[in-house]
CSV table of C-alpha atoms and ligand atoms in Angstrom, one decimal:
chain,number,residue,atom,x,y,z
A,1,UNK,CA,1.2,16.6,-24.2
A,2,UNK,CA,-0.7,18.3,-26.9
A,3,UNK,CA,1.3,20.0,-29.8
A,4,UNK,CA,-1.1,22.3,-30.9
A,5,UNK,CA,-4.8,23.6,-29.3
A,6,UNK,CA,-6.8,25.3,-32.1
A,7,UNK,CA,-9.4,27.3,-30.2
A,8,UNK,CA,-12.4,28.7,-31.4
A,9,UNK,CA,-13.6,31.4,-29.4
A,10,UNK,CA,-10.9,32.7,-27.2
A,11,UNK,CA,-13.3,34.1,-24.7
A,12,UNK,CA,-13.3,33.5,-20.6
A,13,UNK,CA,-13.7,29.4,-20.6
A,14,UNK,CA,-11.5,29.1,-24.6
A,15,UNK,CA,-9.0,31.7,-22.9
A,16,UNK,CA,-9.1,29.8,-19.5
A,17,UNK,CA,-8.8,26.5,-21.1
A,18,UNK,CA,-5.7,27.7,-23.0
A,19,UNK,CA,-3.6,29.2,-20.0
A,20,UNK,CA,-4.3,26.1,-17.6
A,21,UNK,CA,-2.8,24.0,-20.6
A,22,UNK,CA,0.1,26.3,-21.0
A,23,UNK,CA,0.7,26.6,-17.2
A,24,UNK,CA,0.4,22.4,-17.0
A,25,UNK,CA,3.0,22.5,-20.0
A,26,UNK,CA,0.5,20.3,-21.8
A,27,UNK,CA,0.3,22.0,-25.0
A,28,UNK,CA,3.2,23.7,-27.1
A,29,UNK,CA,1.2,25.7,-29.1
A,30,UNK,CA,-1.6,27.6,-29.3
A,31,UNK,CA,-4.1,28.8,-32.3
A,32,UNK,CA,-6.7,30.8,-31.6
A,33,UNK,CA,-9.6,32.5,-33.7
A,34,UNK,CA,-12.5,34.1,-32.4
A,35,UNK,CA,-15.8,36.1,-34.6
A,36,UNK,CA,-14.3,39.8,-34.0
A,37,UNK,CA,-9.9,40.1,-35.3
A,38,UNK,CA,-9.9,42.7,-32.3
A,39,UNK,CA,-10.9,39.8,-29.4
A,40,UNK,CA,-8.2,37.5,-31.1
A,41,UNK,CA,-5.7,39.7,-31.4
A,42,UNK,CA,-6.4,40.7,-27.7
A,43,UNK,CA,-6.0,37.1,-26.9
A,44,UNK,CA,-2.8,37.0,-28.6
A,45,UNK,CA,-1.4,40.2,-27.0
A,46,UNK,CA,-2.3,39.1,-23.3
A,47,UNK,CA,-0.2,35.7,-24.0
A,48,UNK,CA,-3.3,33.0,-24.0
A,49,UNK,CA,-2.9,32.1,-28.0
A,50,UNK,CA,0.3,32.3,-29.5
A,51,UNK,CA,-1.0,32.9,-33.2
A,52,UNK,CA,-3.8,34.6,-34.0
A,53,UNK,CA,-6.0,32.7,-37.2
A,54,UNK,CA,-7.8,34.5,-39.7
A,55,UNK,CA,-10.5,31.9,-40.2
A,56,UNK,CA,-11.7,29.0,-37.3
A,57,UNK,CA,-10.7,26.2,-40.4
A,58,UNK,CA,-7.3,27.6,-40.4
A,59,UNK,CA,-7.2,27.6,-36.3
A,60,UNK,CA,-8.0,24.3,-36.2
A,61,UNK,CA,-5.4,23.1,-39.6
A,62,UNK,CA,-2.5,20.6,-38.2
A,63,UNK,CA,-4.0,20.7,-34.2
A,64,UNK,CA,-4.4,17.4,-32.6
A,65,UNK,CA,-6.4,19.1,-30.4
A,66,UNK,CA,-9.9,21.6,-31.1
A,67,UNK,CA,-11.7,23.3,-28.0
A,68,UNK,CA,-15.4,25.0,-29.5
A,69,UNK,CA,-15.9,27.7,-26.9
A,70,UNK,CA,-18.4,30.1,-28.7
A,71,UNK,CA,-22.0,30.6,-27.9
A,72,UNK,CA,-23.8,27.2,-27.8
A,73,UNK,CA,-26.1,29.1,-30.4
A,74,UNK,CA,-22.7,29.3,-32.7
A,75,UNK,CA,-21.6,25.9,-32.6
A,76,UNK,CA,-22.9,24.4,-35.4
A,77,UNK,CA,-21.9,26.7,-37.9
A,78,UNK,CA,-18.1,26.7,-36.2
A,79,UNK,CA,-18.6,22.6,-36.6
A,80,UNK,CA,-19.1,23.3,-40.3
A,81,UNK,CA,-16.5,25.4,-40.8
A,82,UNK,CA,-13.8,23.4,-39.3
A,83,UNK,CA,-14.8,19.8,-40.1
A,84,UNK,CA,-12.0,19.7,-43.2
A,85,UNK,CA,-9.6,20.6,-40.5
A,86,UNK,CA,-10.0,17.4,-38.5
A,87,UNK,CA,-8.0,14.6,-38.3
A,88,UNK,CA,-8.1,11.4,-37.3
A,89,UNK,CA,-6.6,11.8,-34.4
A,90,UNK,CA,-7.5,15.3,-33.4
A,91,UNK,CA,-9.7,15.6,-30.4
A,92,UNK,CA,-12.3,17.6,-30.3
A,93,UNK,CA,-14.4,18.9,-27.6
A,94,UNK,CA,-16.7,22.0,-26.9
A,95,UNK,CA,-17.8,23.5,-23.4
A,96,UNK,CA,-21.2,24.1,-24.2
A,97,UNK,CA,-23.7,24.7,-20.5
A,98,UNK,CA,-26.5,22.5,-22.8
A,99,UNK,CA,-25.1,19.3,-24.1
A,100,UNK,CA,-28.0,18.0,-26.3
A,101,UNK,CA,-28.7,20.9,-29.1
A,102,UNK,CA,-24.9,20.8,-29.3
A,103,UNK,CA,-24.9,17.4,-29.8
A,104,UNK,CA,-27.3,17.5,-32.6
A,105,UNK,CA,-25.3,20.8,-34.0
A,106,UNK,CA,-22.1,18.4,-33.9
A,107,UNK,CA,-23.9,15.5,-35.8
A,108,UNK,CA,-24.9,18.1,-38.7
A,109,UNK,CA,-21.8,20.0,-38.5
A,110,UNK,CA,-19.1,17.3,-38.0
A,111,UNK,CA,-20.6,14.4,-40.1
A,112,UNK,CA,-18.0,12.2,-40.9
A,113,UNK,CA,-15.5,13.4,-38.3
A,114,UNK,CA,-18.0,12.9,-35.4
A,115,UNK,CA,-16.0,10.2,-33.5
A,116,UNK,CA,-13.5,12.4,-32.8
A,117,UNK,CA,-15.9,14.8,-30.9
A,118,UNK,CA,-16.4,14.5,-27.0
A,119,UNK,CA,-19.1,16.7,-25.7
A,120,UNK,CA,-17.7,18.3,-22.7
A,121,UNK,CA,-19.1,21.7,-19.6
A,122,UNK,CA,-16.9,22.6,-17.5
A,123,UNK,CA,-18.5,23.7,-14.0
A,124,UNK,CA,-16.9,26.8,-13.5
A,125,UNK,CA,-17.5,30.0,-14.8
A,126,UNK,CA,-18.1,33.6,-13.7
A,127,UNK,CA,-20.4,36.7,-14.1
A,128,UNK,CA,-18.2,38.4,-16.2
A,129,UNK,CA,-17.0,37.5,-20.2
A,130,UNK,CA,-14.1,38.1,-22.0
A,131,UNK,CA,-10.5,37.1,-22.7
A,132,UNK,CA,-9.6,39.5,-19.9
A,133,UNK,CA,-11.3,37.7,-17.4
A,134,UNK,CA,-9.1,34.5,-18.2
A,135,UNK,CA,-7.3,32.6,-15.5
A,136,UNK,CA,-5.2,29.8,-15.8
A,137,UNK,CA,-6.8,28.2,-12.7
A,138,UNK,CA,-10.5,28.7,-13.3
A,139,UNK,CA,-10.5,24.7,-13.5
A,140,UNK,CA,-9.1,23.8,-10.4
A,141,UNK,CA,-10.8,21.9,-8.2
A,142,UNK,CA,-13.8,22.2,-10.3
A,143,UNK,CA,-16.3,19.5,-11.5
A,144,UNK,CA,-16.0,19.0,-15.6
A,145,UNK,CA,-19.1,16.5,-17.2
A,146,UNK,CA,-18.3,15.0,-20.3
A,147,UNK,CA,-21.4,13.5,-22.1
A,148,UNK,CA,-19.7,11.3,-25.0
A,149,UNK,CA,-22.4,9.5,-27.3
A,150,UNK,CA,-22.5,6.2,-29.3
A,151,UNK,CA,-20.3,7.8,-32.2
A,152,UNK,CA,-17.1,9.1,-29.9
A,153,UNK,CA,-14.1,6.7,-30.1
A,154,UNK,CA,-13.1,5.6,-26.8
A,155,UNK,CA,-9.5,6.4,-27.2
A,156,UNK,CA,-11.0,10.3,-27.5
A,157,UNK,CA,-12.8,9.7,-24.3
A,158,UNK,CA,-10.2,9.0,-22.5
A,159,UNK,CA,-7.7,11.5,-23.4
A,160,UNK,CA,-10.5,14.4,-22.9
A,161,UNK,CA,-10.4,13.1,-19.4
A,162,UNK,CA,-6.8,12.6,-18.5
A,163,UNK,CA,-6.8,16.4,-20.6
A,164,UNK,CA,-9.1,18.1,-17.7
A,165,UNK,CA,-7.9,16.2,-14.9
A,166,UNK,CA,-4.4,17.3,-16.2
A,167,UNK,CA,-5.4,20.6,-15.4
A,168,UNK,CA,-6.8,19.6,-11.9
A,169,UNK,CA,-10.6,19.1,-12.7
A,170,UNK,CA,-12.1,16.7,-11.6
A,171,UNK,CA,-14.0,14.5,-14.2
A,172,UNK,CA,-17.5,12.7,-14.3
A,173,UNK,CA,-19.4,11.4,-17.4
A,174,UNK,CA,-23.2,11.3,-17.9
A,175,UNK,CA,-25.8,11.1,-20.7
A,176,UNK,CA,-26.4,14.5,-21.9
A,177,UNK,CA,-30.5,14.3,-21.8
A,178,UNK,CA,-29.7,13.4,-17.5
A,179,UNK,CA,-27.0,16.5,-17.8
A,180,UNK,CA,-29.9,18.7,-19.7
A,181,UNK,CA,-32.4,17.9,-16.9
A,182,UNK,CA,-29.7,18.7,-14.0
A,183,UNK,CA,-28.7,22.0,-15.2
A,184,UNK,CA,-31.3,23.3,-16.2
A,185,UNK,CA,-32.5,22.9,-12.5
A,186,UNK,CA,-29.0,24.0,-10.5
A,187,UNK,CA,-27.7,26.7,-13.0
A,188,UNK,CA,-30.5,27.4,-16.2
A,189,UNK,CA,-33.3,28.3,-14.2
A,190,UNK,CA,-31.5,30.2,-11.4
A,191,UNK,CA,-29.8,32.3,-14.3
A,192,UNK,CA,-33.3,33.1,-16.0
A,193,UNK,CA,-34.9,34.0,-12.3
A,194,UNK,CA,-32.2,36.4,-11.0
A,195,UNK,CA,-32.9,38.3,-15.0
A,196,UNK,CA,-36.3,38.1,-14.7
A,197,UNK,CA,-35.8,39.6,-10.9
A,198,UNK,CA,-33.9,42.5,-12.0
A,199,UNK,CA,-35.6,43.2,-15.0
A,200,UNK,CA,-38.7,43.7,-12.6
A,201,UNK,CA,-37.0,46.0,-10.0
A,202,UNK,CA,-35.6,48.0,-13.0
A,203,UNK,CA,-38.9,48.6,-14.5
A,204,UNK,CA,-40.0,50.1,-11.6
A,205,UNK,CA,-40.4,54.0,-11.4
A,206,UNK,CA,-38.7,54.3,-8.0
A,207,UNK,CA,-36.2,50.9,-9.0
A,208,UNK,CA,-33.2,53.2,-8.6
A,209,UNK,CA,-33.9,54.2,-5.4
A,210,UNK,CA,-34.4,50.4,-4.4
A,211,UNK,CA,-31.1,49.2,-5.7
A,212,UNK,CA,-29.4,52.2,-4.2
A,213,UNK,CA,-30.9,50.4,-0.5
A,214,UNK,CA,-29.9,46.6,-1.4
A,215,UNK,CA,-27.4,44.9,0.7
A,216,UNK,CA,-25.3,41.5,0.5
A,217,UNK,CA,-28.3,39.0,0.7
A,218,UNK,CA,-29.2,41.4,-2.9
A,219,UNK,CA,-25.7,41.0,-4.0
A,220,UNK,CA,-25.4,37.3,-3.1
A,221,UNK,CA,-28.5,36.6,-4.8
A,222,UNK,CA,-28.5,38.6,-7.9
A,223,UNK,CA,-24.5,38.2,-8.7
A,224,UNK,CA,-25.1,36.1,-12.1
A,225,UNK,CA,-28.0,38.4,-13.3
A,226,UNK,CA,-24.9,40.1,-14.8
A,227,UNK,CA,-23.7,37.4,-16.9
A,228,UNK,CA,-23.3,37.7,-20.7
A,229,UNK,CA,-26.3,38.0,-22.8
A,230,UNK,CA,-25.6,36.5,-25.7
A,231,UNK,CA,-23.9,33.2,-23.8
A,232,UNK,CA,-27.5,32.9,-21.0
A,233,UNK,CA,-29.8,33.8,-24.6
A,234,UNK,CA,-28.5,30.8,-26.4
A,235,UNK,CA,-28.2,28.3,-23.1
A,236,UNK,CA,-31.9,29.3,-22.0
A,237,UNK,CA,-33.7,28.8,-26.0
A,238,UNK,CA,-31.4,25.8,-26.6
A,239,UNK,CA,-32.6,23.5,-23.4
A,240,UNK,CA,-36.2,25.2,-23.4
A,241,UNK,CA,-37.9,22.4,-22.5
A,242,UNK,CA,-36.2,21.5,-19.9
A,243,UNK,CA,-35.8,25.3,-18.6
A,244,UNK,CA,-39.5,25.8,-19.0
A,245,UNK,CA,-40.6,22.4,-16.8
A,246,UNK,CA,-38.4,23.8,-13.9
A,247,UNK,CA,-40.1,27.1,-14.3
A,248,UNK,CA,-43.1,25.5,-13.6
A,249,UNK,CA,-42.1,23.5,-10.8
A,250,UNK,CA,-40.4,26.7,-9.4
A,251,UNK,CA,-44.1,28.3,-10.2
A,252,UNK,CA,-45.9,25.9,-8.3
A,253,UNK,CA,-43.6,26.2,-5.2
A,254,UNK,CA,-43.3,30.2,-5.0
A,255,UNK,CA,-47.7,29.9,-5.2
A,256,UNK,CA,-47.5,27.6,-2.1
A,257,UNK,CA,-45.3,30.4,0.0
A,258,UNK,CA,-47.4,33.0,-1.1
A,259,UNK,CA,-50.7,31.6,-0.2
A,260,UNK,CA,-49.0,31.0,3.0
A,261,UNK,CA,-48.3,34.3,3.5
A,262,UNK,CA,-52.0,35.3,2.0
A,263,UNK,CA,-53.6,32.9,4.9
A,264,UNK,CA,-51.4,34.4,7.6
A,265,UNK,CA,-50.0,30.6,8.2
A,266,UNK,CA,-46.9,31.5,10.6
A,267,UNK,CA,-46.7,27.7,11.4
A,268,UNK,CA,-46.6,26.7,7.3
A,269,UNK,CA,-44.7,29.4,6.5
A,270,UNK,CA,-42.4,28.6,9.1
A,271,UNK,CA,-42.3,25.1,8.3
A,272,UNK,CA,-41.6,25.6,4.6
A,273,UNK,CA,-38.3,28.2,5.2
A,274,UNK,CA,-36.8,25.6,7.8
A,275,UNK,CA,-37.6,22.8,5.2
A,276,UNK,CA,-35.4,25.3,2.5
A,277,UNK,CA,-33.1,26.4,5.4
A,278,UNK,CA,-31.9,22.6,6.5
A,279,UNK,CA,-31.3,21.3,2.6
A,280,UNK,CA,-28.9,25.1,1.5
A,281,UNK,CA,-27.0,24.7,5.0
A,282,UNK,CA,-26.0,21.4,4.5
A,283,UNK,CA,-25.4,22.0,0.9
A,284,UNK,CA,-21.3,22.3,-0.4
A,285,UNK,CA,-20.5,22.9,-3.6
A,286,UNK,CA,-19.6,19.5,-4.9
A,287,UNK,CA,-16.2,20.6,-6.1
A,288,UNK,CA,-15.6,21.0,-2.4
A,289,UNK,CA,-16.4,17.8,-0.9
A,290,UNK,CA,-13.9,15.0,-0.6
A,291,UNK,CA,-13.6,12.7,-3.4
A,292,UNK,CA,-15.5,9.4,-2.9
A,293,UNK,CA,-13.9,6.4,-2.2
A,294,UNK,CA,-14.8,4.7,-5.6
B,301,NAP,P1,-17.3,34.8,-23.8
B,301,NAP,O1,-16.3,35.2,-22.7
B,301,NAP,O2,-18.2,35.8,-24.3
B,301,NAP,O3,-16.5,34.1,-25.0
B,301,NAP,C1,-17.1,33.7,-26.2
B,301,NAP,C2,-16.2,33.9,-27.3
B,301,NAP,O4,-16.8,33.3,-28.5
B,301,NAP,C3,-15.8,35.3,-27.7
B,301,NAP,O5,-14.4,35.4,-27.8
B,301,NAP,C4,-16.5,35.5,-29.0
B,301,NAP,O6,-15.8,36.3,-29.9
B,301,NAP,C5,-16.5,34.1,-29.6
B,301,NAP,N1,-17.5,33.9,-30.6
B,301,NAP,C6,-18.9,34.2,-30.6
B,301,NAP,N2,-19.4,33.8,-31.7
B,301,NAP,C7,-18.5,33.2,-32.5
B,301,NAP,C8,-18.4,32.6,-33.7
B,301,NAP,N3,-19.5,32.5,-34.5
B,301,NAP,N4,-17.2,32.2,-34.2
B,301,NAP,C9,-16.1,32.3,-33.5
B,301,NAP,N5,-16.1,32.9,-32.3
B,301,NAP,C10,-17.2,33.3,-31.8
B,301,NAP,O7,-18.2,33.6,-23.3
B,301,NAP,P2,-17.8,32.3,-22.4
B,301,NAP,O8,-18.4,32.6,-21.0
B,301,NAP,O9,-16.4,32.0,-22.5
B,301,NAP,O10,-18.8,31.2,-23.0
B,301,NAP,C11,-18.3,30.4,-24.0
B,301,NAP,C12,-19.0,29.0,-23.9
B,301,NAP,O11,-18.8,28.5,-22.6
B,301,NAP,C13,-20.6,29.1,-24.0
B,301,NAP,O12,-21.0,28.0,-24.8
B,301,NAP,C14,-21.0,28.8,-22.6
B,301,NAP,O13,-22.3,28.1,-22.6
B,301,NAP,C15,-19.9,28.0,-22.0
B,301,NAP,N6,-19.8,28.1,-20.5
B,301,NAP,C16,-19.8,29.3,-19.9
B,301,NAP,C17,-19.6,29.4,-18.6
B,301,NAP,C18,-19.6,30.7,-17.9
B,301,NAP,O14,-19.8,30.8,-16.6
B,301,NAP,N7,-19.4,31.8,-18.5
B,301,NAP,C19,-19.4,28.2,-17.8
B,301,NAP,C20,-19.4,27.0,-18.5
B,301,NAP,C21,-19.6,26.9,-19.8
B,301,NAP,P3,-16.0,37.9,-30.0
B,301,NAP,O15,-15.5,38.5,-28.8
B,301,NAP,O16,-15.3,38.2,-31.2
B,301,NAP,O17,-17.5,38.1,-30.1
C-alpha cells in the first residue's frame, strides 16, 4: 500500500492508473497535476485525483510513489521539474510507448535521483484520450513491460511489479532497445500506416463519398487512425529509427504483392494472402493466452 500517487499527467493511462489503484485499495491518496488547471480539475471532479496540484513538483512533494504519464515528447522537462520532489524511497515510473528516448530524458532530467526510476508501458490503451476515457480496469489482464537499466535499485524493481500485478497486469521485463524494436513493429508502424491511409483517402476529391461506402473490415482496420496526435507525434519522432526500418521492410513486402498483382500471378498472390492468413488466425493477443508454466 502506497500512501500517496503524485501523477503527472492525469490523462487516459495517468487517470487509469489512478482508479485501478484506488479500486485495489493500494493507494490512500491521490495528487494529480496535469499542463492545462481545467484537465486537472476535471480529474479531480470525476474522483480519479483527490487534490488537484498547481505545479508537477508540488504533485509529486511527500508521494512515495510518482507515475509520468504525459507525452513521451514531455517527459524530460516533467523529470526536471520534479527531481527535488524525490525521495529516497519514492518510486518512480513513467508509461511511455518508446522506452529508450525516455530513458535518456530520465538520465538528464532525474540525475541524481535516477535509481529510483523504473521505466515502465503498459499494453493497453485505446483510440480515444482524456481523463474521461479513464477506467479503473483498463489494466486487467493486460501485458505491462518494464525496461529497468543499470542505475534502478532493485528494491524499486520489484515493487513496480508487485504495483501492476496488484492491479491484475501481468508483468514481463526486457531491455528497452529489444522493447524499441518490438513495438515499433506490432503497434509504431501499424499506427503511422492506418494515418498515412486515411490521410490519402481524405485527400481525395470524391474521399467523402468513399468513407460514406466503408464497412467493418474499414472500421477494423482503421480504428487507431483516431488516436491522439500529440501522444502518436511524439511516439513516432522519438523511436524513428526503428519506425523507419519497419517502414521499409513493410515497403519492400507491399512492392512484392503488388507486382504480383501487376504480373497477374493468381498462384503467388494466392500463396502470399494464405502465408498472411495462417500467421493472423492463429495469432491471440498475448494477454489472452494462458500463462506459461515458468
Ligand atoms: P492523454 O489522454 O492525452 O493524456 C496525457 C495527459 O498529459 C493530459 O492530461 C495532458 O494534459 C498531460 N500533459 C501533456 N503535456 C504535459 C506536460 N508538459 N506537463 C504535464 N502534463 C502534461 O494521453 P495518454 O493516452 O494517457 O498518453 C499518455 C502516455 O501514455 C504517453 O506517453 C503514451 O505514449 C502512453 N501510452 C498511451 C497508450 C494509449 O493507447 N493511449 C498506451 C500505452 C502508453 P492536458 O490535458 O492539460 O494537455
Amino acid at each position: 500500500m502506497f500512501d500517496q500517487l503524485g501523477l503527472i499527467g492525469c490523462g487516459l493511462i495517468g487517470g487509469s492508473f489512478a482508479l485501478a489503484l484506488k479500486q485495489a485499495r493500494l493507494v490512500k491518496r491521490v495528487v494529480g497535476y496535469s499542463k492545462s488547471p481545467s484537465t486537472t480539475e476535471r480529474a479531480r471532479q470525476l474522483g480519479v485525483i483527490d487534490v488537484a496540484a498547481p505545479s508537477a513538483l508540488l504533485a509529486v512533494s511527500g508521494a512515495d510513489l510518482v507515475l509520468v504519464a504525459v507525452p513521451v515528447g514531455a517527459c524530460e522537462a516533467t523529470f526536471r521539474a520534479i527531481r527535488h520532489g524525490i525521495g529516497e524511497r519514492t518510486l518512480v515510473m513513467d508509461v511511455g510507448s518508446t522506452k529508450g528516448s525516455v530513458i535518456e530524458a530520465a538520465e538528464r532530467g532525474l540525475q541524481q535521483k535516477l535509481a529510483s526510476f523504473v521505466p515502465a508501458h503498459p499494453i493497453a490503451g485505446k483510440e480515444v484520450s482524456g481523463v474521461e476515457h479513464a477506467e479503473a480496469g483498463l489494466f486487467k489482464g493486460r501485458q505491462v513491460v518494464l525496461t529497468p537499466i543499470q542505475a534502478t535499485r532493485r528494491t524499486h524493481v520489484d515493487r513496480a511489479a508487485q504495483l501492476w500485478a496488484g492491479i491484475g497486469a501481468r508483468v514481463l521485463q526486457m531491455d528497452h532497445e529489444a522493447h524499441d524494436a518490438a513495438f515499433a513493429g506490432v503497434s509504431h508502424l501499424p499506427h503511422l500506416l492506418a494515418f498515412a491511409f486515411i490521410d490519402a483517402i481524405a485527400a481525395r476529391s470524391d474521399g467523402k463519398h468513399m468513407l460514406g461506402l466503408a464497412g467493418t473490415g474499414f472500421r477494423d482496420f482503421t480504428r487507431i487512425a483516431a488516436s491522439d496526435p500529440a501522444v502518436w507525434r511524439d511516439i513516432l519522432l522519438s523511436n524513428r529509427e526503428q519506425v523507419l526500418l519497419q517502414s521499409q521492410a513493410f515497403r519492400k513486402a507491399l512492392m512484392q504483392m503488388e507486382a504480383l498483382i501487376a504480373a497477374d500471378d493468381s498462384p503467388g498472390l494466392e500463396q502470399a494472402i494464405a502465408a498472411a492468413s495462417r500467421v493472423r488466425a492463429a495469432w491471440t493477443l498475448p494477454a489472452d493466452q494462458p500463462p506459461s508454466a515458468e
